[in-house]
XYZ file of C-alpha atoms in Angstrom:
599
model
C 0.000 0.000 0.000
C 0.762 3.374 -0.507
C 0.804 4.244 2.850
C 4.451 2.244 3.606
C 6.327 4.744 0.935
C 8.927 6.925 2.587
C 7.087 9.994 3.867
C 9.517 12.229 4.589
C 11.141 11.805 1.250
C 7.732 12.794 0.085
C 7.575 15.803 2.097
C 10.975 17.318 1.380
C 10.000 17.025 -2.141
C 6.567 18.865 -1.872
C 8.173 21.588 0.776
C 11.312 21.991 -2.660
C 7.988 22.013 -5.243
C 6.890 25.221 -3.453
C 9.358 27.370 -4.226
C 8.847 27.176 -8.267
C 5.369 25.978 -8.287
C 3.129 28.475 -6.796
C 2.529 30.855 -9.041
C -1.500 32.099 -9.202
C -1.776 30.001 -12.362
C -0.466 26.445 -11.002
C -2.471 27.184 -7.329
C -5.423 28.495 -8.649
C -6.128 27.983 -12.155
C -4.115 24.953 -13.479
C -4.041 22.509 -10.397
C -3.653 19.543 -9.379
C -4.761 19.533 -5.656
C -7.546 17.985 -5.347
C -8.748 20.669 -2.522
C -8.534 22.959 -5.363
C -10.503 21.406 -7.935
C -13.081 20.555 -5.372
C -13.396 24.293 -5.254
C -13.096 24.841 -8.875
C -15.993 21.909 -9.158
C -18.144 23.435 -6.566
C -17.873 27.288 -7.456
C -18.445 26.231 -11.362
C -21.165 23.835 -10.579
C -22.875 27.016 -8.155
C -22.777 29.447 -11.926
C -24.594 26.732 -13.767
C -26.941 26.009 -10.725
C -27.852 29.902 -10.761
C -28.565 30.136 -14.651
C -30.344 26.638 -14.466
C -32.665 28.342 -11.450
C -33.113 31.187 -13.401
C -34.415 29.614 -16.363
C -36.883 27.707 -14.336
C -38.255 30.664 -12.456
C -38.698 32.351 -16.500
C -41.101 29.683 -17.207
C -42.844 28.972 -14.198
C -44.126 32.687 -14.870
C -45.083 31.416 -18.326
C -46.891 29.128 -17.364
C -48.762 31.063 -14.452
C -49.684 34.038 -16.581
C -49.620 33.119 -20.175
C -49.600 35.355 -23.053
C -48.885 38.293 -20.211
C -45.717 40.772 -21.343
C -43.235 40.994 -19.006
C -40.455 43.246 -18.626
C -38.125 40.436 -16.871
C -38.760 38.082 -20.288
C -37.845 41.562 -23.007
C -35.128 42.058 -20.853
C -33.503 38.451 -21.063
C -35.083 36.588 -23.982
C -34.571 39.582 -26.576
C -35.964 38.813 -29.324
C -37.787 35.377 -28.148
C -39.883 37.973 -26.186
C -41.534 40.411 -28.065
C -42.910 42.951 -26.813
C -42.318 40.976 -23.228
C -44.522 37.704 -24.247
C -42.517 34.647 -23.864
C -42.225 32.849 -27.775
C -43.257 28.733 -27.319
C -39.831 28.087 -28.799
C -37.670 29.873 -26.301
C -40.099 28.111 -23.516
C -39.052 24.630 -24.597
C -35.445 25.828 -24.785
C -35.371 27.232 -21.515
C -37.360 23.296 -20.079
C -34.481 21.803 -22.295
C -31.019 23.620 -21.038
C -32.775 23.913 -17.511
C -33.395 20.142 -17.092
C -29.793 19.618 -18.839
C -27.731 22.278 -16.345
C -29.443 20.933 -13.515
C -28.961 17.104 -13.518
C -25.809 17.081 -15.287
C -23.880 20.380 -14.720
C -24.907 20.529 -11.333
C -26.020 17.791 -9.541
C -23.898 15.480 -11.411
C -20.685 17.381 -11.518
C -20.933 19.484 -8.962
C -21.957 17.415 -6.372
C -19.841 14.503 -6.905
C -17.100 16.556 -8.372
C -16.473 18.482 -5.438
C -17.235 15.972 -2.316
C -15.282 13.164 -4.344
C -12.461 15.270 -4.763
C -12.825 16.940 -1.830
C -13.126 13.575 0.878
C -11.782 11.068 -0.984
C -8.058 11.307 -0.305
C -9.097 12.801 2.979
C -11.063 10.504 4.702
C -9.027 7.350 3.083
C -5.834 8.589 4.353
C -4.047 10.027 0.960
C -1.904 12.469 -0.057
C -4.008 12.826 -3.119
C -5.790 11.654 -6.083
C -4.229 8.488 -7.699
C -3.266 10.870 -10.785
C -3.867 14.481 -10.167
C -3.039 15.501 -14.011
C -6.224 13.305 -14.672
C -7.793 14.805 -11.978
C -7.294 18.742 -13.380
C -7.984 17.440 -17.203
C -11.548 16.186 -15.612
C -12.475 19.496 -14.327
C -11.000 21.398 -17.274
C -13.124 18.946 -19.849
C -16.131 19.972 -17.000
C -15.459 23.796 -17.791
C -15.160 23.505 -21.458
C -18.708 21.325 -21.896
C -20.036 24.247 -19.491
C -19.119 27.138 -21.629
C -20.273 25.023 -24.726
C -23.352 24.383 -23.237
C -23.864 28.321 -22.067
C -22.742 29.323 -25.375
C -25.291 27.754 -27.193
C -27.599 29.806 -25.743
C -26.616 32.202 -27.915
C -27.155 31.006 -31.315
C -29.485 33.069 -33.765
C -31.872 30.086 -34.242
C -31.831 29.449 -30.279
C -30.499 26.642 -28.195
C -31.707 22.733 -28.037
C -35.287 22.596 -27.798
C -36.076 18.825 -27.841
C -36.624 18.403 -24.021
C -33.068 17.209 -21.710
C -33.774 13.712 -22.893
C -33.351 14.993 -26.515
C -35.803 12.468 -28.124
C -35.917 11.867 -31.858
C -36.785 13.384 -34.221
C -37.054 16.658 -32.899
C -33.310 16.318 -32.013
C -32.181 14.154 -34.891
C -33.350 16.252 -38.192
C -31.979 19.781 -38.230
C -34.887 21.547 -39.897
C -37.785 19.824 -37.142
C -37.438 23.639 -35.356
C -35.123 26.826 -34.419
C -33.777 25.110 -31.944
C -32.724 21.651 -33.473
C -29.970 23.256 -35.547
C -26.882 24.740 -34.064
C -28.112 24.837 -31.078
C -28.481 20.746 -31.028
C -25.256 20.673 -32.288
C -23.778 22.215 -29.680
C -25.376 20.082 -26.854
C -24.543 17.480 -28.017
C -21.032 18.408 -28.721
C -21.051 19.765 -25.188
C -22.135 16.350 -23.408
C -19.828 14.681 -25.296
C -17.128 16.409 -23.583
C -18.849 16.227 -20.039
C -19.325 12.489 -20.064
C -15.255 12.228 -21.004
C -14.853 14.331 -17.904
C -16.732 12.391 -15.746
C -15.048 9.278 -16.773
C -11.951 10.334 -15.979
C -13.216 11.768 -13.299
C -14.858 8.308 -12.113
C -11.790 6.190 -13.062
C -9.581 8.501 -10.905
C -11.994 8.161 -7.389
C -12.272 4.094 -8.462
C -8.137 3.783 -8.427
C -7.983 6.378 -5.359
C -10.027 4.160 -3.141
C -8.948 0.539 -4.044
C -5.129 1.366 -3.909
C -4.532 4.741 -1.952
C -5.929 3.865 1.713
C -3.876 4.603 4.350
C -2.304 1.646 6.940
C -5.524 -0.148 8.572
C -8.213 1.782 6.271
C -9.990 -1.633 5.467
C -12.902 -1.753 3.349
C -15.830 -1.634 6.205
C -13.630 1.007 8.183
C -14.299 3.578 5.552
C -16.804 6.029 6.381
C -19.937 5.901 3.998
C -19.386 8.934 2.060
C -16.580 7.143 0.442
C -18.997 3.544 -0.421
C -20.948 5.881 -2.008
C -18.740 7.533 -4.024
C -16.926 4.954 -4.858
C -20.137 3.025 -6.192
C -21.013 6.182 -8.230
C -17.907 6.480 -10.060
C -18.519 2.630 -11.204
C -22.469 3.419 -11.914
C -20.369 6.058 -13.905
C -18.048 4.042 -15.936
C -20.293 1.234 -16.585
C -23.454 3.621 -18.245
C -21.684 6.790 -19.212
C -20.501 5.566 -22.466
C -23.777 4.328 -23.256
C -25.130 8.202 -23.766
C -21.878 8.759 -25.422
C -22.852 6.282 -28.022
C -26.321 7.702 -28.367
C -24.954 11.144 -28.405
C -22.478 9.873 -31.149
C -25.513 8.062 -33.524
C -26.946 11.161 -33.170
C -24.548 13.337 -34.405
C -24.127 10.448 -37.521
C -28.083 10.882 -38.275
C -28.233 14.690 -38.097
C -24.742 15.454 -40.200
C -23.847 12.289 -42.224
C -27.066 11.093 -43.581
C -27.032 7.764 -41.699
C -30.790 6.462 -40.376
C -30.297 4.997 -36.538
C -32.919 6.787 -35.206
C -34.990 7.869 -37.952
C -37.802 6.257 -40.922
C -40.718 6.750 -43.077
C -40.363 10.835 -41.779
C -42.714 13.274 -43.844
C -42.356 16.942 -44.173
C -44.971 18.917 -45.591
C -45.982 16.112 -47.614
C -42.700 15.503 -48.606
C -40.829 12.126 -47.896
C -37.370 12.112 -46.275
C -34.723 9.814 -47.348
C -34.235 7.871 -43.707
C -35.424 4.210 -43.722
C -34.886 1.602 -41.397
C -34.028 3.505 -37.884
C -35.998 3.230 -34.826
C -36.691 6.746 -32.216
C -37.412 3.461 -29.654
C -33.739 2.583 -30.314
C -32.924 6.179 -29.314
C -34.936 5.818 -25.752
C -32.923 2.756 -24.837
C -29.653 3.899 -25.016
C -31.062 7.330 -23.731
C -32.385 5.796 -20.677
C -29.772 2.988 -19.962
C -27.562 5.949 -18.959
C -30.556 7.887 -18.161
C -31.400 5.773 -15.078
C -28.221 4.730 -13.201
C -27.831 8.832 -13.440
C -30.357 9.423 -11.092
C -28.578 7.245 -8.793
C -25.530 9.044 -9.689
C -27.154 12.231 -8.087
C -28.588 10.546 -5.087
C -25.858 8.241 -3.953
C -23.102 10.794 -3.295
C -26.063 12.659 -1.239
C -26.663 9.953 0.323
C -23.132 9.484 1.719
C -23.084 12.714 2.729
C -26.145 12.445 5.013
C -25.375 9.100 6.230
C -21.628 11.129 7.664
C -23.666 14.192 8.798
C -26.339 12.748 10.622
C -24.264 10.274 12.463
C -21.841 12.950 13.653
C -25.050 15.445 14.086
C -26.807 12.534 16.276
C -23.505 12.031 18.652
C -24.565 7.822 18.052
C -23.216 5.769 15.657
C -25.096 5.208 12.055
C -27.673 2.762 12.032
C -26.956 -0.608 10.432
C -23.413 0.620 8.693
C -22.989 -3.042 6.387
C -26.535 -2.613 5.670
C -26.300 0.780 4.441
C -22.859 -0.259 2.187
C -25.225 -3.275 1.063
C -28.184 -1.318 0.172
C -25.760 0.677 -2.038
C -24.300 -1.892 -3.444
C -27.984 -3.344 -4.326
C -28.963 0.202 -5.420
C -26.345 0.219 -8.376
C -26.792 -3.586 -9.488
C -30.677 -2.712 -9.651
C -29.966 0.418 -10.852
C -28.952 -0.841 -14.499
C -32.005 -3.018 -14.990
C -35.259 -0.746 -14.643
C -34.825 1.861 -17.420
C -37.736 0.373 -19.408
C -40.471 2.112 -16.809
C -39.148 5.483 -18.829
C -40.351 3.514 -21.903
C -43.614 2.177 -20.647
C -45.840 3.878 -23.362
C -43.345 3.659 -26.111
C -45.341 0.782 -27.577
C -43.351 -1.959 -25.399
C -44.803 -5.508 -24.980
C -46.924 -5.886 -22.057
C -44.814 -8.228 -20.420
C -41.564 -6.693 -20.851
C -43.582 -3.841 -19.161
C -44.067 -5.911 -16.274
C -40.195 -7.414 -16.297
C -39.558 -3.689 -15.562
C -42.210 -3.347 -13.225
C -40.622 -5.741 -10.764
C -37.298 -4.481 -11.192
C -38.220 -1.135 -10.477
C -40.413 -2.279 -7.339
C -37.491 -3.770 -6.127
C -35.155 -0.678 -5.750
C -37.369 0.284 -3.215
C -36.422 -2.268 -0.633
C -32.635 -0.870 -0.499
C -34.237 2.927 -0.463
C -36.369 2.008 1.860
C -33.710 -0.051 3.960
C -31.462 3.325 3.952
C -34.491 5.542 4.905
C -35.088 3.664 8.224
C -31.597 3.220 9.435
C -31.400 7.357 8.928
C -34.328 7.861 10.729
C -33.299 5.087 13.686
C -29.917 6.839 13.854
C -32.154 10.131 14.672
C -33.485 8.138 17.040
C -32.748 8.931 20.938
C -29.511 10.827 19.618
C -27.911 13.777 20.803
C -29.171 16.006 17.870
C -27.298 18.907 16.817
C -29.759 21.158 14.744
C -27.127 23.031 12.622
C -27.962 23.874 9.250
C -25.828 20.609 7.774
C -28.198 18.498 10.219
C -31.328 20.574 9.116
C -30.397 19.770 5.211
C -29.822 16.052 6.296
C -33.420 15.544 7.975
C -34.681 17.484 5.027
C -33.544 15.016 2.666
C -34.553 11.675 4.509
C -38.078 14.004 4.116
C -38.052 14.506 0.729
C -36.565 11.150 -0.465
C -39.375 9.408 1.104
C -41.994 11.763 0.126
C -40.852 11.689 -3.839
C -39.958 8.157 -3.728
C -43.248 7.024 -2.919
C -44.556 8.515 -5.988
C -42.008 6.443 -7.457
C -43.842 3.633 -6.759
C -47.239 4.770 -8.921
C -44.845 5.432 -11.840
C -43.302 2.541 -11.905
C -45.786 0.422 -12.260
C -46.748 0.167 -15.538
C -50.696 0.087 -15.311
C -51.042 2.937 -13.207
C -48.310 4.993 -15.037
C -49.957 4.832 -18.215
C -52.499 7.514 -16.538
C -49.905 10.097 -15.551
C -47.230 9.820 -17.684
C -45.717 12.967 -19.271
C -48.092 14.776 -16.516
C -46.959 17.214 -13.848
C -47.121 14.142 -11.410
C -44.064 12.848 -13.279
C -42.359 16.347 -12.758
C -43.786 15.900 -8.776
C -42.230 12.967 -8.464
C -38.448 13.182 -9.760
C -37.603 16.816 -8.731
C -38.403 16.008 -5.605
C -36.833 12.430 -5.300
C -33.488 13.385 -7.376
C -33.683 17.166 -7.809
C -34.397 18.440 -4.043
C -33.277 15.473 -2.451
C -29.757 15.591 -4.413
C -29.673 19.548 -3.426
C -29.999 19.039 -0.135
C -27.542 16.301 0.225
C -24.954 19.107 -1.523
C -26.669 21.975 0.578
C -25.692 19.995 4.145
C -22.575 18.735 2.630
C -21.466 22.451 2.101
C -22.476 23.937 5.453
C -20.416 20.575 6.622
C -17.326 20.470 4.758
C -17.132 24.593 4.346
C -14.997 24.639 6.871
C -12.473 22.257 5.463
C -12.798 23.822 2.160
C -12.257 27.196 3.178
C -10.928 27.708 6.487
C -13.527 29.565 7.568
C -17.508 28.844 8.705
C -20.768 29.831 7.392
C -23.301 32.100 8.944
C -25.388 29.904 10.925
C -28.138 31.878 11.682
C -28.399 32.533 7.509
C -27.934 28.966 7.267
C -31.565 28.807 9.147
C -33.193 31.046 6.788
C -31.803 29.592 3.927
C -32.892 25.862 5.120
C -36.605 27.270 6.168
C -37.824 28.851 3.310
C -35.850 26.866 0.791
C -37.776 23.536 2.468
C -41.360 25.084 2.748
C -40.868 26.454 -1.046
C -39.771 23.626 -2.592
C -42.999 21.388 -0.606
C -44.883 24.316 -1.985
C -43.982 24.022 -5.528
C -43.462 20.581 -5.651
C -46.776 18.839 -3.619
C -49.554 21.092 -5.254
C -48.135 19.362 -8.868
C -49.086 16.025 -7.626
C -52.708 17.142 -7.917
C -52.831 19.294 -11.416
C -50.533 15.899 -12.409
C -53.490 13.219 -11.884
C -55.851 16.085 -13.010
C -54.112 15.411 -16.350
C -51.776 18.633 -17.050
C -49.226 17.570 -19.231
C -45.692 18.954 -19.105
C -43.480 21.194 -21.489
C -46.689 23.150 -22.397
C -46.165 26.658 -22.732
C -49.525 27.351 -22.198
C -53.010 25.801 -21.253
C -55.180 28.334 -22.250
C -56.364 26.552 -25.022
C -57.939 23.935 -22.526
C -61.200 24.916 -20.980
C -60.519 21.266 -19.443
C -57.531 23.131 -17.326
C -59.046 26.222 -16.712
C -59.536 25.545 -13.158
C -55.772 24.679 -12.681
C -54.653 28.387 -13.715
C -54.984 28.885 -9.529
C -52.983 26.505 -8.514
C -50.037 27.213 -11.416
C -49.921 30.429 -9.912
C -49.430 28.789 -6.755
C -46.927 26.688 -7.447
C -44.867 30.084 -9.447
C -44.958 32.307 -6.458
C -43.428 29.464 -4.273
C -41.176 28.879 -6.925
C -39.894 32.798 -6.992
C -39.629 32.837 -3.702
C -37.820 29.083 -3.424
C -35.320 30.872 -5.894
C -34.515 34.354 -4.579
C -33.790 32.815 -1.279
C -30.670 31.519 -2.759
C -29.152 34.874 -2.633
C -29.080 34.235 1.416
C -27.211 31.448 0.643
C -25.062 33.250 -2.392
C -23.978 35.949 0.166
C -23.127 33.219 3.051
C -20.984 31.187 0.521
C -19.068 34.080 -1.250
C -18.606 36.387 1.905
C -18.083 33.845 4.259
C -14.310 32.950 2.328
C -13.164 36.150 3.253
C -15.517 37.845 6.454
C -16.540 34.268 7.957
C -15.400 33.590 11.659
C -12.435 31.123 11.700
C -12.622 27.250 11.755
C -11.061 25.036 14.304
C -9.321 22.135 12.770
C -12.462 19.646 14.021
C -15.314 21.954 14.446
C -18.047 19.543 14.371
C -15.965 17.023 17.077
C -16.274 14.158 13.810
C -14.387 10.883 13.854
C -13.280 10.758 10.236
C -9.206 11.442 9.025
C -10.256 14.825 6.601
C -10.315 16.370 10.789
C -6.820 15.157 11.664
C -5.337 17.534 9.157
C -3.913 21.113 9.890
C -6.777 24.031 9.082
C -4.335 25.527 6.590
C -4.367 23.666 2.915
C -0.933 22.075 2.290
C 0.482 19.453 -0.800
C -0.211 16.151 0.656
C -2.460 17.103 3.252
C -0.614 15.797 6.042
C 2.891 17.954 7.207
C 3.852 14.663 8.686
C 3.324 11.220 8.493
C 0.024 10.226 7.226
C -1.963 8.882 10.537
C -3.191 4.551 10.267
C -6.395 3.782 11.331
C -7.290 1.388 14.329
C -11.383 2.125 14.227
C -14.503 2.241 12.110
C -15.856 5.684 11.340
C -18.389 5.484 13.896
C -17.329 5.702 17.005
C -19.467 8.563 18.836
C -20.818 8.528 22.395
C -18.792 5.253 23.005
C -18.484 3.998 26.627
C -15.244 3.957 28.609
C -14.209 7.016 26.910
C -14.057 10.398 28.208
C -14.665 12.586 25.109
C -18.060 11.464 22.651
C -16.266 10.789 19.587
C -13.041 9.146 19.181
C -11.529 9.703 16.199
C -10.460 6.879 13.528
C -6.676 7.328 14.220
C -6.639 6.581 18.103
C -5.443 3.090 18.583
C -7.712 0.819 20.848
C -7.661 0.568 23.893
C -7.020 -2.264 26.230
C -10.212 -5.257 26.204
C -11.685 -1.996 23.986
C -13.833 -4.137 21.407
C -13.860 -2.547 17.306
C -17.482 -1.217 17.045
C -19.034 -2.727 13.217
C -22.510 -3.146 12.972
């Protein structure tokens, strides 16, 4: 293992790097510290999270008052607006790049980009990343699809328009609307780049935590956040290059004339040259990669909570190999139930019901996960900080979308809500919320790591409050307009008297939704202010048993100034008898007839 190289040699080296290295460029720009490009991750990650909001908050006033002009929409949409009334091109561009920004830019790269980077080599006892030149081309491949995908928001005919899933044909012939042109182009160009980025990114954490643990870091010592990740970055590697495929047929059957995805298409009478190609075929791959990526949102939030809760409770998690288990059964399962996407693509009954099975089996591990959090709440200490507050939020929302989950994915009862607002219901709050508030406590968490410095607590409250009872308030009433029968990515309903007595509630639904989003400035302030003004950090603020708390508060190469510590405990030991303190960290050796703690 690593961990028996000579240290000091190691050291002197990094203390004679620091001399020539440091320059503003190598520290802050170009590097290959993995504390650094946690940062980069996280403060990129934050940009795209406050266009994607934006966007959403421009059509959920659409869609409350229709065919209204509004200053806000001139101002921003240009010439997609005129006269200040929204165009029904721009509002499927803004679903599409909203949808697209939020799962991948953010919640896919941003959370597990930073916390990966950020905990991995910390809390396994490393002096970094297996290759940290990988490591810096990941996030720089990150940045590029980024600006590509902000870019094409500019183009004359607009940006990508055929929903984030990007179904044929809309997305496969050029001249199907504004937005499949250029625009397409560039999104696809753009993912293309992202997924290569998050494979490397994925093979680097994989290598990191098989080969880099420290001296007595076993497998079921590690701390959860660290199973999780790990299992995301193989999720990662195994269906990533799926979409890249997809993306790549794509790109053959819009600019080379080749018919994957595409036959018997008519325009205006006239009959295209594709024959043979299937839109079905198109879905598959789509949603093959489209599945396991939901669980590559959740499970890095779910490591986080599983760390912040137990050191928030002062007890030990709940169930620890049951929790690495249920991850472990999350991924497998995870590859195996993207046909209830597919349910009314014309699949065969049965097949229908293969899926159906699958997907009702995925709840046993979520629900297995669900109860241990809410039994390690149980009689503990609880320290309501805003981390804990985020935590307890997400066990809420998980179990509140997830149970919707269970209507969708059966394949009888789907058929009456799907492509409803009950769909929309169900997976913002199960991936998008949950997911947010797995990064929003792992921020107030780690922030002191990351920075040096803590956040505002008492902002952290108002931040937590009205972000929870806004996104409940956006997110619940859609349940109901959902089995009423509203389908999604309309720009309007006016045209239905059938909806007329919905307008209410999508008015509703916006004003939470404005408010959900300007509370983020609260937050905004706290993050950006809090680097320079915030009070100073202690080197284990939140008294937590994991190694990233052994190291000095200042950021130095190898993260360790001298020998990196071995580890004699699991990650859990809080409130432990015969000891004086109520955590004992991972590096204290046991004690005499002391008895290793694993449940």
């Amino acid at each position: 293992m690593s961990a028996h190289e000579d240290t000091h040699a190691h050291d002197a080296h990094d203390d004679h790097g620091h001399h020539h290295k440091e320059t503003f460029v190598t520290k802050y720009i170009f590097s290959q510290d993995h504390k650094m490009i946690a940062k980069q991750y996280l403060i990129t990650g934050t940009i795209m999270g406050v266009i994607g909001v934006l966007m959403s908050m421009m059509f959920r006033m659409q869609i409350a008052w229709p065919e209204e002009p509004n200053v806000l929409f001139e101002a921003l949409l240009g010439k997609w607006a005129p006269e200040g009334v929204m165009d029904a091109d721009i509002y499927l561009a803004l679903v599409t790049i909203h949808g697209t920004i939020m799962v991948f830019f953010v919640l896919t790269a941003g959370l597990s980009g930073t916390f990966s980077n950020l905990l991995i080599p910390l809390q396994i006892g490393a002096r970094d990343m297996a290759s940290g030149f990988l490591n810096m081309v990941s996030y720089w491949l990150f940045f590029l699809s980024s600006v590509i995908m902000v870019i094409s928001l500019f183009v004359e005919a607009g940006p990508a328009a055929a929903g984030w899933t990007i179904y044929p044909p809309l997305s496969a012939l050029p001249m199907a609307q504004g937005g499949s042109g250029m625009g397409m182009t560039l999104w696809l160009v753009s993912m293309a780049i992202f997924i290569a980025s998050s494979l490397l990114g994925s093979l680097n954490y994989v290598v990191t935590v098989i080969n880099l643990r420290t001296k007595g870091m076993s497998m079921t010592r590690l701390p959860l956040t660290i199973w999780a990740f790990f299992v995301t970055a193989v999720i990662g590697i195994i269906s990533f290059p799926v979409l890249l495929s997809a993306a790549l047929l794509l790109i053959m059957d819009r600019s080379f004339g080749t018919s994957f995805f595409l036959s018997d298409i008519f325009i205006q009478g006239e009959v295209l040259h594709y024959q043979g190609g299937s839109p079905v075929l198109f879905e598959h791959l789509f949603w093959f990669l489209g599945h396991p990526e939901v669980y590559i949102v959740i499970l890095p939030a779910m490591g986080l909570v599983s760390e912040i809760m137990a050191s928030n409770s002062r007890k030990p998690i709940f169930g620890y190999r049951a929790m690495i288990a249920s991850i472990l059964a999350i991924a497998f399962l995870s590859t195996i139930v993207w046909g209830h996407h597919m349910f009314i693509s014309g699949m065969n009954p049965f097949l229908g019901s293969v899926f159906t099975f699958t997907t009702l089996l995925i709840a046993i591990p979520s629900a297995v996960k669900a109860f241990n959090w809410i039994t390690t709440l149980w009689k503990g200490n609880l320290q309501m900080n805003p981390a804990m507050l985020f935590s307890i939020g997400f066990v809420s929302t998980f179990i509140t979308g997830g149970l919707t989950g269970i209507i969708l994915g059966d394949s009888a009862l789907d058929i009456n809500v799907h492509d409803t607002y009950f769909v929309v219901a169900h997976f913002h709050l199960v991936m998008g919320i949950s997911a947010l508030y797995g990064m929003f406590a792992g921020i107030y968490h780690w922030y002191p790591k990351m920075f040096g410095r803590m956040l505002n607590k008492n902002l952290g409250y108002i931040h937590f409050w009205i972000t929870a009872v806004c996104a409940y308030g956006v997110f619940f009433p859609m349940h109901f307009i959902g089995m009423a029968g509203l389908p999604r990515r309309y720009y309007t309903n006016s045209n239905f008297p059938l909806f007329d007595d919905l307008a209410n509630v999508n008015v509703i639904i916006t004003i939470f939704a404005l408010i959900g989003g300007v509370v983020q400035i609260v937050y905004l302030y706290n993050f950006f202010s809090s680097i320079f003004y915030g009070k100073k950090a202690t080197q284990n603020p939140w008294s937590s048993t994991t190694l990233e708390w052994t190291t000095p508060v200042e950021h130095i190469h190898g993260n360790w100034p001298g020998e990196i510590p071995h580890v004699h405990r699991w990650a859990y030991d809080y409130s432990k008898p015969g000891h004086d303190v109520d955590f004992v960290p991972q590096n204290i050796p046991l004690k005499e007839g002391e008895e290793e703690l694993q449940h």
